[in-house]
Structure formats: C-alpha cells, structure tokens
Short mmCIF file of C-alpha atoms in Angstrom, two decimals:
data_model
loop_
_atom_site.label_atom_id
_atom_site.label_comp_id
_atom_site.label_asym_id
_atom_site.label_seq_id
_atom_site.Cartn_x
_atom_site.Cartn_y
_atom_site.Cartn_z
CA GLN V 800 15.49 -7.77 5.53
CA VAL V 801 11.99 -7.72 4.06
CA GLN V 802 11.64 -7.04 0.35
CA LEU V 803 8.50 -5.81 -1.37
CA VAL V 804 7.89 -5.87 -5.12
CA GLU V 805 5.00 -3.99 -6.71
CA SER V 806 3.32 -4.66 -10.03
CA GLY V 807 0.11 -3.82 -11.86
CA GLY V 808 0.54 -0.14 -12.60
CA GLY V 809 -0.41 1.34 -15.94
CA SER V 810 -2.32 4.02 -17.77
CA VAL V 811 -6.11 4.30 -17.61
CA GLN V 812 -8.76 6.85 -18.36
CA SER V 813 -10.65 8.66 -15.65
CA GLY V 814 -13.27 6.36 -14.14
CA GLY V 815 -11.26 3.25 -14.89
CA SER V 816 -9.85 0.63 -12.53
CA LEU V 817 -6.50 -0.93 -11.76
CA ARG V 818 -5.36 -3.60 -9.33
CA LEU V 819 -1.91 -3.26 -7.85
CA SER V 820 -0.09 -6.27 -6.42
CA CYS V 821 2.70 -6.47 -3.89
CA GLU V 822 4.74 -9.60 -3.29
CA VAL V 823 6.37 -9.75 0.12
CA PHE V 824 9.66 -11.58 0.58
CA ARG V 825 11.48 -12.60 3.76
CA TYR V 826 8.74 -11.52 6.18
CA THR V 827 8.54 -14.06 8.98
CA TYR V 828 6.58 -12.21 11.67
CA SER V 829 2.96 -12.87 12.58
CA SER V 830 2.20 -9.25 13.38
CA TYR V 831 2.28 -6.63 10.65
CA CYS V 832 1.45 -3.12 9.62
CA MET V 833 1.59 -2.77 5.84
CA GLY V 834 0.07 -0.56 3.27
CA TRP V 835 0.22 1.48 0.12
CA PHE V 836 1.72 4.90 -0.35
CA ARG V 837 1.99 7.19 -3.35
CA GLN V 838 4.02 10.11 -4.57
CA ALA V 839 2.94 12.45 -7.33
CA PRO V 840 5.48 14.59 -9.21
CA GLY V 841 6.52 17.57 -7.12
CA LYS V 842 4.63 16.37 -4.07
CA GLU V 843 5.46 14.64 -0.81
CA ARG V 844 4.82 10.95 -0.46
CA GLU V 845 1.46 10.28 1.19
CA GLY V 846 -0.17 7.31 2.80
CA VAL V 847 -3.05 5.80 0.83
CA VAL V 848 -4.03 2.94 3.13
CA VAL V 849 -2.49 0.93 5.96
CA SER V 850 -3.69 -2.29 7.53
CA ASP V 851 -2.48 -4.21 10.56
CA SER V 852 -2.60 -7.78 11.81
CA ASP V 853 -5.61 -6.98 14.01
CA GLY V 854 -7.61 -6.12 10.92
CA VAL V 855 -7.58 -2.37 11.54
CA THR V 856 -7.46 -0.44 8.29
CA ALA V 857 -7.09 3.26 7.64
CA TYR V 858 -7.59 5.01 4.32
CA THR V 859 -6.75 8.54 3.40
CA ASP V 860 -9.92 10.55 2.79
CA ALA V 861 -9.20 11.07 -0.91
CA VAL V 862 -9.57 7.36 -1.71
CA LYS V 863 -12.29 6.22 0.70
CA GLY V 864 -15.01 4.33 -1.12
CA ARG V 865 -12.86 3.89 -4.24
CA PHE V 866 -9.77 1.93 -3.13
CA THR V 867 -9.67 -1.38 -1.24
CA ILE V 868 -6.70 -3.11 0.32
CA SER V 869 -6.60 -6.89 0.63
CA ARG V 870 -4.13 -9.63 1.49
CA ASP V 871 -3.50 -13.25 0.66
CA ASN V 872 -1.27 -14.39 3.50
CA ALA V 873 -0.77 -17.85 2.03
CA LYS V 874 0.67 -16.31 -1.14
CA LYS V 875 2.39 -13.49 0.78
CA MET V 876 0.65 -10.99 -1.44
CA MET V 877 -1.03 -7.66 -0.81
CA TYR V 878 -3.33 -5.91 -3.26
CA LEU V 879 -4.82 -2.50 -3.88
CA GLN V 880 -8.01 -2.44 -5.92
CA MET V 881 -8.50 1.05 -7.31
CA ASN V 882 -11.85 1.95 -8.82
CA ASN V 883 -13.25 5.17 -10.26
CA LEU V 884 -9.74 6.49 -10.77
CA LYS V 885 -9.24 10.22 -11.13
CA PRO V 886 -6.41 12.23 -12.72
CA GLU V 887 -5.33 13.30 -9.23
CA ASP V 888 -4.60 9.65 -8.44
CA THR V 889 -1.68 9.79 -10.88
CA ALA V 890 1.45 8.90 -8.92
CA THR V 891 4.07 6.28 -8.25
CA TYR V 892 2.54 3.78 -5.85
CA TYR V 893 4.65 2.02 -3.25
CA CYS V 894 4.01 -1.03 -1.15
CA ALA V 895 5.51 -0.71 2.32
CA ALA V 896 5.83 -2.51 5.64
CA ASP V 897 6.68 -1.45 9.15
CA TYR V 898 9.84 -3.49 9.65
CA PRO V 899 10.72 -4.92 12.03
CA PRO V 900 7.12 -4.90 13.23
CA LEU V 901 5.78 -4.31 16.70
CA LEU V 902 4.83 -7.39 18.68
CA PHE V 903 1.32 -6.00 18.87
CA TYR V 904 -0.45 -3.15 17.07
CA GLY V 905 -2.85 -1.17 19.21
CA ASP V 906 -5.08 1.72 18.21
CA GLY V 907 -3.08 4.29 16.33
CA ASP V 908 0.09 2.22 16.08
CA CYS V 909 -0.24 1.51 12.35
CA GLN V 910 -0.14 4.95 10.79
CA LEU V 911 -0.53 6.48 7.35
CA SER V 912 2.63 8.46 7.94
CA GLY V 913 4.68 5.40 7.03
CA ALA V 914 7.57 6.63 9.14
CA GLY V 915 10.30 4.04 9.39
CA PHE V 916 8.65 1.70 6.88
CA THR V 917 10.53 -0.35 4.30
CA TYR V 918 9.36 0.50 0.77
CA GLY V 919 9.34 -1.25 -2.57
CA ARG V 920 10.55 0.41 -5.76
CA GLY V 921 7.10 1.49 -6.84
CA THR V 922 4.81 1.14 -9.82
CA GLN V 923 3.51 4.03 -11.93
CA VAL V 924 -0.19 4.79 -12.21
CA THR V 925 -1.30 7.38 -14.75
CA VAL V 926 -4.93 8.48 -15.04
CA SER V 927 -5.91 10.64 -17.99
CA SER V 928 -9.01 12.81 -18.15
#
C-alpha cells in the first residue's frame, strides 16, 4: 500500500510563500494521478491541484497563478510551491494519490474530486492577515 508523508507547513503572513513536500513510499507504478488537497475548519475537503503521468495538470480556480505543483521522480517527491498566500488558504494540506492507479490516464481521468485516493496525514498551513 502506498504511503504519503507531507511536510513544510507553517504559519506565514498574507502575501508570503511556503513550499510543501510529499514523500511517496511503496509506489511502484509508472502511471500516476497525484495531487494536493486541503481542508479548512468546518469545510469539506477540496482539491487544490492534481497531475497525471501524461503531464496533465488541473488547478482549482482559487489558486491558479499562485500555486505550482512539481515532482522529482528520482527522489519520489512531490512539491507544492505556494506564493502570495491569502488567509483563505489556511487549511490542512494533504498529499494524495489515486491508488492503485489506472494503466493510462486520459482526459478527465485525473480529477480534483480525489475520490478513492489514498491520503497522507496532512500538514497545517496558517496564513494571517
């Protein structure tokens, strides 16, 4: 079973930046759909960004132009660079993977809904105004 471990959360002021890291364990497939999700207090978990092995990436509108997902496959790491943070970005952030993955991800197969994904334990991000 895949295991994902997040790190890099913290407290910043509005306009600041943070870089979240996710280390992926026991993932042996060549195809993937992985991403970042977040849950604010009293709210449903939402998809922030997902990316698949064909290089297709989807961001939620609220973070477009501010957040960037990246991967280092050799190190089995995934990152989320968050710039120009806003108080409404305050949440617990989770790294997640569609597991087991599809053999192939076509258009629309890697979704921000994160249904059926395996999640890490999360890392807290707090943005103060």
